[in-house]
C-alpha positions as a LaTeX table, in Angstrom:
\begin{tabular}{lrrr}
\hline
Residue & $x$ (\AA) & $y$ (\AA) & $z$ (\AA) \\
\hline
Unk1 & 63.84 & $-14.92$ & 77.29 \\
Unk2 & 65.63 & $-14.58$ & 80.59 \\
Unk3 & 63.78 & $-16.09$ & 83.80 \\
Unk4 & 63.67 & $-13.45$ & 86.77 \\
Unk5 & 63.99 & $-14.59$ & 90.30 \\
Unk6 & 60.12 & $-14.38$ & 90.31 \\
Unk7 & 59.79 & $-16.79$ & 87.70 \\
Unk8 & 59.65 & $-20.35$ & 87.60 \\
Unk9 & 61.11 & $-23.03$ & 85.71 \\
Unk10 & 59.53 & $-24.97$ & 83.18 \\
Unk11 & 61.47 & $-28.05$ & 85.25 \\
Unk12 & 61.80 & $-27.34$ & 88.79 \\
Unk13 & 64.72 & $-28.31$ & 89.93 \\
Unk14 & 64.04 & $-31.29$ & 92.31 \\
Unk15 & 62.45 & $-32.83$ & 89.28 \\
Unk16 & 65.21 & $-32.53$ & 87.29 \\
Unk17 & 67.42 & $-34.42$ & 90.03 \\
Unk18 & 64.30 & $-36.68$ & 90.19 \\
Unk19 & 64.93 & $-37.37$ & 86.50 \\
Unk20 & 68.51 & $-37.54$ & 86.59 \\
Unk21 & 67.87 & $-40.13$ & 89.50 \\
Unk22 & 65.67 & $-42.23$ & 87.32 \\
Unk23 & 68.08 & $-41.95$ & 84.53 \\
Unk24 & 70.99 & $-42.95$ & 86.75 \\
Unk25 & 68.78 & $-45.96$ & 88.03 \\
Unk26 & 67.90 & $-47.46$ & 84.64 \\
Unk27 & 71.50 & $-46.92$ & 83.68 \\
Unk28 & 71.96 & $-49.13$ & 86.98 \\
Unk29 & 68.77 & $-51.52$ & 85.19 \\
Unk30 & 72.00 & $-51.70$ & 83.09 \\
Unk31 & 72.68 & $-53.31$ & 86.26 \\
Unk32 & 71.29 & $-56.34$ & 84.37 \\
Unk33 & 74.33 & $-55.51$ & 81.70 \\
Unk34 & 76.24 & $-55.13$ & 85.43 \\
Unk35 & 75.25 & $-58.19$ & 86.75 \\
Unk36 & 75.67 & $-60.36$ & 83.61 \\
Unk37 & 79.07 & $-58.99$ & 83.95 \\
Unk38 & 78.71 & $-59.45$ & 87.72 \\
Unk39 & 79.72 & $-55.91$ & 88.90 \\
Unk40 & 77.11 & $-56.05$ & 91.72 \\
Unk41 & 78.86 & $-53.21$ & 93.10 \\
Unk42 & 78.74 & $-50.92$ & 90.30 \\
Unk43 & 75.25 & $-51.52$ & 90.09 \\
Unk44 & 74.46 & $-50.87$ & 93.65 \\
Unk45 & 76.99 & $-47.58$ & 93.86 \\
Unk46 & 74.58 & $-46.09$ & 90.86 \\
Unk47 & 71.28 & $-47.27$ & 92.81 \\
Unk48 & 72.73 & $-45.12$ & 95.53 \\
Unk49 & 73.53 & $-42.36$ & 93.77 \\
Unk50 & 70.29 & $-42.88$ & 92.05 \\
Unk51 & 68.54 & $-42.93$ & 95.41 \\
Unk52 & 70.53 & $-39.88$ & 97.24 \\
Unk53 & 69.73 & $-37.60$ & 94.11 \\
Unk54 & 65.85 & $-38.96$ & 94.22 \\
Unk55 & 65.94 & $-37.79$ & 98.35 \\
Unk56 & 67.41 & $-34.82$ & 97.39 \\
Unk57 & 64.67 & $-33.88$ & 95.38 \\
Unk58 & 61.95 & $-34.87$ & 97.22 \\
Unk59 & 60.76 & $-31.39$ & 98.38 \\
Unk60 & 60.16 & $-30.26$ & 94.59 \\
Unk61 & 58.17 & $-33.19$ & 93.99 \\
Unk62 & 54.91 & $-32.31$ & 92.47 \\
Unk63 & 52.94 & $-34.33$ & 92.27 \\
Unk64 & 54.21 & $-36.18$ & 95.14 \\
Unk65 & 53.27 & $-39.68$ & 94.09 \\
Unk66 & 55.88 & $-38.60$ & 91.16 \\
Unk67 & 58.50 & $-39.06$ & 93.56 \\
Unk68 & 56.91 & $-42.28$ & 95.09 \\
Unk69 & 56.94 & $-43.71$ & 91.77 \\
Unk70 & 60.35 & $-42.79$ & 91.31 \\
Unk71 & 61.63 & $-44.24$ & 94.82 \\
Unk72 & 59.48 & $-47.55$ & 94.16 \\
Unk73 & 61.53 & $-48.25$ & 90.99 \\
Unk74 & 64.36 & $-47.92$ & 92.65 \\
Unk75 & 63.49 & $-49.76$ & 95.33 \\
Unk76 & 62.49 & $-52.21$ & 92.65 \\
Unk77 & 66.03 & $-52.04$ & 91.00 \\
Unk78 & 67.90 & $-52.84$ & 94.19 \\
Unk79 & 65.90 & $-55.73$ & 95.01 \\
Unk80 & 66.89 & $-57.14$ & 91.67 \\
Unk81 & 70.26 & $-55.92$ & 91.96 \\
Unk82 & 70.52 & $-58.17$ & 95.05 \\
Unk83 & 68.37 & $-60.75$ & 93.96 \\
Unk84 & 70.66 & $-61.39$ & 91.04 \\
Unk85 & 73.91 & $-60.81$ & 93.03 \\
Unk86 & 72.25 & $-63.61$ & 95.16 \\
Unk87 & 71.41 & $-65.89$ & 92.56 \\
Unk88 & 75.23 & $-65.33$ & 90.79 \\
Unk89 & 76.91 & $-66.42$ & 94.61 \\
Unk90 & 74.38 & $-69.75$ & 94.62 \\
Unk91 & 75.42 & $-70.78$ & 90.95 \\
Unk92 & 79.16 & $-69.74$ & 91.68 \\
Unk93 & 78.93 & $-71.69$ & 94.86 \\
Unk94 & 77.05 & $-74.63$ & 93.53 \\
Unk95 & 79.73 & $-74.61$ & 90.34 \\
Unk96 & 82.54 & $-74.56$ & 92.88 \\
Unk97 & 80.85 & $-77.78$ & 94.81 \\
Unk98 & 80.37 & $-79.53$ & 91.59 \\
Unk99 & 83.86 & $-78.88$ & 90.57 \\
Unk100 & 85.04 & $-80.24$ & 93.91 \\
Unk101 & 83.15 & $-83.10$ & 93.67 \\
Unk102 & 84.39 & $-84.25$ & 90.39 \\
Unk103 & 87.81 & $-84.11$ & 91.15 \\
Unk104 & 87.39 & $-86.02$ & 94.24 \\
Unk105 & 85.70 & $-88.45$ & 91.92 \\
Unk106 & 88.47 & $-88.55$ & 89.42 \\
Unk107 & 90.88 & $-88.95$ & 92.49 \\
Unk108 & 89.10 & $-92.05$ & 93.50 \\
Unk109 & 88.83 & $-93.23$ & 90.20 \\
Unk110 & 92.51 & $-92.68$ & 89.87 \\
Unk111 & 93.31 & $-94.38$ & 93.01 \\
Unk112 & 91.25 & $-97.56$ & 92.09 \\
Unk113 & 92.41 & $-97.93$ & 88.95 \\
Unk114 & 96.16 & $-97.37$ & 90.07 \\
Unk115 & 95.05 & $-100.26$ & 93.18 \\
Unk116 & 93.29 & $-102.89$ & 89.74 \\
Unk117 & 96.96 & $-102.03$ & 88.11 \\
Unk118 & 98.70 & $-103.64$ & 91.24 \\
Unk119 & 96.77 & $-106.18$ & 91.77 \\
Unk120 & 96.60 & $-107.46$ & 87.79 \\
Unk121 & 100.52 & $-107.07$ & 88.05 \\
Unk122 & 100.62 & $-109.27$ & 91.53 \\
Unk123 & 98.31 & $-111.37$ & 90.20 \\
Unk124 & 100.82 & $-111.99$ & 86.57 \\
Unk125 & 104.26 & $-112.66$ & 88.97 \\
Unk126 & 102.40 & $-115.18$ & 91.05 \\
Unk127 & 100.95 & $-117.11$ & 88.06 \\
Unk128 & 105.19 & $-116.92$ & 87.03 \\
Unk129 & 106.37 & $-117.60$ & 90.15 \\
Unk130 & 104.07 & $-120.47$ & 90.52 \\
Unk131 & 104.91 & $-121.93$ & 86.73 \\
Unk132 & 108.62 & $-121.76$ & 87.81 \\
Unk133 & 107.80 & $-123.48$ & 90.79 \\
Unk134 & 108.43 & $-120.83$ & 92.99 \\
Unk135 & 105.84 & $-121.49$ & 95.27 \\
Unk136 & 107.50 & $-119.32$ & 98.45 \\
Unk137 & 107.64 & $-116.01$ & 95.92 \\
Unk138 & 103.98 & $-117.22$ & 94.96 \\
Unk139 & 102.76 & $-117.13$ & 98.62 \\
Unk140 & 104.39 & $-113.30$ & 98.79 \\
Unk141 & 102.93 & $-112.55$ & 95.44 \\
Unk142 & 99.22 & $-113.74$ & 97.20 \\
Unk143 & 100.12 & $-112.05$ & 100.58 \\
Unk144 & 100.70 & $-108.57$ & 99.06 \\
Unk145 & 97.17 & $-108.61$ & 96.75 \\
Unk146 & 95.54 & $-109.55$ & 99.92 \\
Unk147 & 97.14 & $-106.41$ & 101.58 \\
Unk148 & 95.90 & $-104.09$ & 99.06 \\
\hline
\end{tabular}
């Protein structure tokens, strides 16, 4: 059966772009897929296109409060979308502090134990230099642990 210009669709076609829109958007929900894999702006591009397909066929709309639906969940996508995105740039952020902070905790740790080294090895030529009478070289010996 052919449809005349009279007749209508069994799917107007607003509603189809409607549907396409939702489709594209739960892809996007995928967007939880996206943002495990943190491709934020994948995600967001197919909200868009989501979103500009759901305005687009807003007029054919019936019943209207299909369309609301349909723009809610979106709306309700993109707020995850960025809530997540948000949540990824804390933990990255926080990772990258805690990172930072260890190695400036292994440098000092480094640093004192190379300073304990130098001292223990001061500390061994003064006891010699003070066996072998060497009391002058013992003095330095003393002098240079107090430096440190």
């Amino acid at each position: 059966m052919s449809l005349s210009l009279g007749e209508r669709s069994p799917v107007p076609p607003g509603c189809l772009g409607m549907l396409l829109a939702l489709r594209n958007a739960f892809n996007s929900m995928s967007a939880a897929g996206l943002a495990s894999a943190n491709r934020y702006d994948a995600a967001k591009n197919e909200l868009l296109a989501a979103s500009q397909s759901l305005e687009s066929g807003k007029r054919y709309a019936r019943p209207l409060s299909l369309y609301e639906d349909l723009r809610q969940q979106v709306e309700s996508l993109s707020r995850f979308v960025a809530d997540e995105e948000q949540r990824f740039v804390e933990i990255e952020q926080a990772t990258k502090r805690q990172d930072a902070e260890k190695a400036a905790e292994q440098r000092r740790s480094k640093i004192a134990h190379e300073r304990e080294d130098q001292i223990n090895q001061l500390w061994d030529e003064m006891r010699q230099y003070r066996k072998h009478l060497q009391y002058e070289k013992a003095l330095e010996a003393v002098k240079a642990i107090l430096h440190l």
